[in-house]
Short mmCIF file of C-alpha atoms in Angstrom, two decimals:
data_model
loop_
_atom_site.label_atom_id
_atom_site.label_comp_id
_atom_site.label_asym_id
_atom_site.label_seq_id
_atom_site.Cartn_x
_atom_site.Cartn_y
_atom_site.Cartn_z
CA GLN A 28 16.53 -8.49 6.92
CA VAL A 29 13.14 -6.83 7.27
CA THR A 30 10.14 -9.13 7.52
CA LEU A 31 6.51 -8.60 8.52
CA LYS A 32 3.82 -11.20 9.13
CA GLU A 33 0.14 -10.66 9.76
CA SER A 34 -2.10 -12.89 11.84
CA GLY A 35 -5.83 -12.84 12.51
CA PRO A 36 -8.90 -14.95 13.29
CA GLY A 37 -9.57 -16.15 9.73
CA ILE A 38 -13.32 -16.00 10.01
CA LEU A 39 -15.67 -14.02 12.24
CA GLN A 40 -19.33 -13.10 12.38
CA PRO A 41 -20.98 -9.77 11.58
CA SER A 42 -20.97 -7.26 14.45
CA GLN A 43 -17.87 -8.84 16.06
CA THR A 44 -14.55 -7.08 16.57
CA LEU A 45 -11.65 -7.99 14.26
CA SER A 46 -8.24 -8.11 15.94
CA LEU A 47 -5.14 -8.26 13.75
CA THR A 48 -1.47 -8.56 14.71
CA CYS A 49 1.57 -7.59 12.65
CA SER A 50 4.75 -9.24 13.93
CA PHE A 51 7.93 -7.88 12.45
CA SER A 52 11.71 -8.21 12.58
CA GLY A 53 14.69 -6.35 11.16
CA PHE A 54 13.59 -2.96 12.49
CA SER A 55 12.16 -1.34 15.61
CA LEU A 56 9.07 0.78 16.03
CA SER A 57 11.08 2.86 18.50
CA THR A 58 13.46 4.04 15.76
CA SER A 59 12.91 7.60 14.60
CA GLY A 60 11.06 7.72 11.29
CA ILE A 61 9.62 4.20 11.42
CA CYS A 62 5.89 3.66 10.95
CA VAL A 63 3.71 0.57 10.42
CA SER A 64 0.50 0.75 8.44
CA TRP A 65 -2.45 -1.49 7.66
CA ILE A 66 -3.81 -1.78 4.13
CA ARG A 67 -6.57 -4.11 2.94
CA GLN A 68 -7.67 -5.61 -0.36
CA PRO A 69 -11.06 -7.24 -0.98
CA SER A 70 -10.80 -10.24 -3.27
CA GLY A 71 -10.15 -9.16 -6.85
CA LYS A 72 -10.25 -5.47 -5.94
CA GLY A 73 -7.89 -2.62 -5.18
CA LEU A 74 -5.96 -1.42 -2.15
CA GLU A 75 -7.34 0.66 0.72
CA TRP A 76 -5.16 2.31 3.36
CA LEU A 77 -6.64 1.87 6.83
CA ALA A 78 -4.32 3.21 9.53
CA THR A 79 -0.73 4.07 10.46
CA ILE A 80 1.19 4.20 13.74
CA CYS A 81 4.64 5.73 14.09
CA TRP A 82 7.63 5.54 16.39
CA GLU A 83 6.55 8.50 18.52
CA ASP A 84 3.02 7.00 18.83
CA SER A 85 1.34 9.32 16.35
CA LYS A 86 -1.59 7.66 14.59
CA GLY A 87 -3.59 8.23 11.44
CA TYR A 88 -6.86 6.68 10.37
CA ASN A 89 -8.90 6.50 7.20
CA PRO A 90 -12.04 8.50 7.98
CA SER A 91 -14.08 6.27 5.65
CA LEU A 92 -14.13 3.72 8.49
CA LYS A 93 -15.18 6.43 10.89
CA ASN A 94 -14.53 5.45 14.51
CA ARG A 95 -14.27 1.70 13.96
CA LEU A 96 -10.46 1.54 13.82
CA THR A 97 -7.90 1.42 16.61
CA ILE A 98 -4.19 0.97 15.90
CA SER A 99 -1.62 0.29 18.61
CA LYS A 100 1.87 -1.10 19.09
CA ASP A 101 4.02 -3.16 21.43
CA THR A 102 7.53 -1.91 20.81
CA SER A 103 9.16 -4.41 23.15
CA ASN A 104 7.73 -7.37 21.27
CA ASN A 105 8.00 -5.88 17.75
CA GLN A 106 4.28 -5.97 17.07
CA ALA A 107 1.58 -3.65 15.78
CA PHE A 108 -2.14 -4.23 16.10
CA LEU A 109 -5.35 -3.19 14.42
CA LYS A 110 -8.86 -3.54 15.78
CA ILE A 111 -11.96 -3.05 13.66
CA THR A 112 -15.26 -2.98 15.50
CA SER A 113 -18.71 -3.92 14.21
CA VAL A 114 -17.48 -5.83 11.17
CA ASP A 115 -19.77 -6.77 8.31
CA THR A 116 -19.33 -8.65 5.04
CA ALA A 117 -17.78 -5.59 3.42
CA ASP A 118 -14.76 -6.05 5.71
CA THR A 119 -13.94 -9.39 4.08
CA ALA A 120 -10.49 -8.87 2.60
CA ILE A 121 -6.79 -9.64 2.70
CA TYR A 122 -5.20 -7.43 5.35
CA TYR A 123 -1.58 -6.37 4.91
CA CYS A 124 0.80 -4.58 7.22
CA ALA A 125 3.62 -2.54 5.72
CA ARG A 126 6.60 -0.61 6.99
CA SER A 127 7.52 2.96 6.20
CA PHE A 128 10.82 4.64 6.99
CA THR A 129 9.87 8.31 6.74
CA ILE A 130 7.09 9.30 4.37
CA ALA A 131 9.53 9.30 1.48
CA ALA A 132 10.24 5.59 1.94
CA ILE A 133 6.61 4.70 2.41
CA PHE A 134 5.49 1.05 2.32
CA ASP A 135 8.95 -0.24 1.43
CA TYR A 136 8.29 -3.66 2.99
CA TRP A 137 5.02 -5.60 3.12
CA GLY A 138 3.81 -8.68 4.90
CA GLN A 139 2.33 -11.64 3.04
CA GLY A 140 -1.19 -10.67 4.09
CA VAL A 141 -3.86 -12.48 6.08
CA MET A 142 -7.30 -13.39 4.75
CA VAL A 143 -10.24 -12.37 6.91
CA THR A 144 -13.77 -13.52 6.11
CA VAL A 145 -16.85 -12.03 7.75
CA SER A 146 -19.75 -14.42 7.46
CA SER A 147 -22.76 -15.49 9.45
CA ASP B 21 -10.47 12.25 -0.75
CA VAL B 22 -7.99 12.49 -3.62
CA VAL B 23 -9.03 10.32 -6.55
CA LEU B 24 -6.28 8.77 -8.65
CA THR B 25 -7.38 7.71 -12.13
CA GLN B 26 -5.18 5.14 -13.83
CA THR B 27 -5.25 4.46 -17.55
CA PRO B 28 -5.44 2.06 -19.16
CA SER B 29 -7.11 -0.44 -16.85
CA ILE B 30 -5.69 -3.33 -18.89
CA LEU B 31 -2.47 -3.21 -20.89
CA SER B 32 -1.47 -5.98 -23.27
CA ALA B 33 2.18 -6.13 -24.20
CA THR B 34 4.75 -8.40 -25.80
CA ILE B 35 8.06 -9.20 -24.17
CA GLY B 36 10.50 -6.42 -24.97
CA GLN B 37 7.83 -3.85 -25.70
CA SER B 38 7.96 -0.49 -23.92
CA VAL B 39 4.75 0.58 -22.19
CA SER B 40 3.44 3.47 -20.12
CA ILE B 41 0.77 3.79 -17.44
CA SER B 42 -0.88 7.10 -16.59
CA CYS B 43 -2.01 8.22 -13.15
CA ARG B 44 -4.01 11.43 -12.91
CA SER B 45 -4.91 13.02 -9.60
CA SER B 46 -8.02 15.01 -8.73
CA GLN B 47 -5.79 17.47 -6.83
CA SER B 48 -2.20 18.61 -7.11
CA LEU B 49 0.12 16.27 -5.24
CA LEU B 50 2.77 18.94 -4.67
CA ASP B 51 3.09 19.32 -0.91
CA SER B 52 3.87 22.58 0.87
CA ASP B 53 7.25 21.09 1.81
CA GLY B 54 8.17 20.92 -1.88
CA ASN B 55 7.88 17.14 -2.18
CA THR B 56 5.37 15.24 -4.32
CA TYR B 57 4.29 12.09 -2.52
CA LEU B 58 3.42 9.86 -5.47
CA TYR B 59 4.40 6.20 -5.50
CA TRP B 60 4.08 3.19 -7.79
CA PHE B 61 3.57 -0.43 -6.70
CA LEU B 62 3.45 -3.75 -8.54
CA GLN B 63 1.37 -6.66 -7.30
CA ARG B 64 2.28 -9.92 -9.03
CA PRO B 65 -0.39 -12.65 -9.04
CA GLY B 66 -0.80 -14.16 -5.59
CA GLN B 67 1.77 -11.83 -4.03
CA SER B 68 1.84 -8.76 -1.82
CA PRO B 69 2.39 -5.40 -3.48
CA GLN B 70 5.98 -4.25 -3.81
CA ARG B 71 7.06 -0.65 -4.11
CA LEU B 72 8.75 0.29 -7.39
CA ILE B 73 8.98 4.07 -7.35
CA TYR B 74 8.86 6.68 -4.58
CA LEU B 75 8.53 10.45 -4.74
CA VAL B 76 7.49 10.35 -8.43
CA SER B 77 10.76 9.23 -9.97
CA ASN B 78 13.05 7.51 -7.45
CA LEU B 79 13.70 3.82 -8.03
CA GLY B 80 13.21 1.59 -5.02
CA SER B 81 15.98 -0.67 -3.78
CA GLY B 82 16.53 -3.61 -6.10
CA VAL B 83 14.08 -2.36 -8.73
CA PRO B 84 15.40 -2.80 -12.29
CA ASN B 85 16.24 0.40 -14.14
CA ARG B 86 13.84 -0.47 -16.98
CA PHE B 87 11.24 1.10 -14.67
CA SER B 88 11.03 4.88 -14.57
CA GLY B 89 8.59 7.40 -13.17
CA SER B 90 7.87 10.96 -14.18
CA GLY B 91 5.33 13.73 -13.82
CA SER B 92 4.30 16.62 -11.63
CA GLY B 93 1.25 18.26 -10.15
CA THR B 94 -1.65 16.05 -11.20
CA ASP B 95 -0.22 13.98 -14.06
CA PHE B 96 2.18 11.09 -13.57
CA THR B 97 3.53 8.25 -15.68
CA LEU B 98 5.20 4.92 -15.05
CA LYS B 99 7.22 3.62 -17.98
CA ILE B 100 8.63 0.14 -18.48
CA SER B 101 11.36 0.12 -21.12
CA GLY B 102 11.29 -3.42 -22.36
CA VAL B 103 8.69 -5.55 -20.59
CA GLU B 104 9.93 -8.81 -19.11
CA ALA B 105 7.80 -11.76 -18.04
CA GLU B 106 8.33 -10.98 -14.35
CA ASP B 107 6.71 -7.56 -14.85
CA LEU B 108 3.24 -9.02 -15.34
CA GLY B 109 0.70 -8.14 -12.67
CA VAL B 110 -1.29 -5.14 -11.46
CA TYR B 111 0.31 -1.72 -11.10
CA TYR B 112 -1.03 0.81 -8.59
CA CYS B 113 -0.21 4.45 -8.07
CA MET B 114 -0.65 5.89 -4.59
CA GLN B 115 -0.56 9.37 -3.09
CA ALA B 116 0.43 10.39 0.42
CA THR B 117 0.30 14.18 0.05
CA HIS B 118 -3.29 14.46 1.23
CA ALA B 119 -4.95 12.47 4.02
CA PRO B 120 -6.20 9.82 3.67
CA TYR B 121 -3.64 8.02 1.50
CA THR B 122 -5.36 6.76 -1.63
CA PHE B 123 -4.55 4.28 -4.38
CA GLY B 124 -5.50 4.19 -8.02
CA ALA B 125 -7.76 1.34 -9.18
CA GLY B 126 -4.86 -0.45 -10.82
CA THR B 127 -3.59 -1.29 -14.29
CA LYS B 128 -3.28 -4.96 -15.20
CA LEU B 129 -0.28 -5.71 -17.41
CA GLU B 130 -0.76 -8.93 -19.36
CA LEU B 131 0.96 -10.71 -22.22
CA LYS B 132 -0.42 -10.11 -25.67
#
């Protein structure tokens, strides 16, 4: 079955770089039509799409985070990654990764989420 | 960015009651390929979101048929025909027609 699991540092300081990993099973990021995305949710608030990477290595980013985001993948090890540079307290949130199988079947499976706190 | 406005923000219902949630878009969500990339998700308390509906009206795998989606252009509706206790949580609409993908602010379904 399809599973995804996020991992991250838990807590980091302002101005540092946040590195997140999405480890998944039950599908491959080399399969045509498969994409993995990152979505975040500040505590008690709504959902914000951050970035997507697809099987052919195309990438999409939310311009609201300007040039702070970098998404990448390791197909051999079934992982996707997200880096966010120059974090501040506004980046404190639960970060989810989610699978899409073509844009029609977008976000059909989600990970459990990982809490990231930015604090000095 | 496309703004999705959900109403109401809070919905109180009794078990068995039928309810509807509205999602209005600031732009038409009809894509040039003929598809409308509008989705509905449910986030139960303490859980990750789960997708209920894709492409306006298609039920996701394993989603009970008391859920239904409708609409076109800029106006969309999620209907629950007979609320059950497991349906409580926050409902979000999301669009993927226009970059960046955006979500509505959510509608909290609670027991009356």
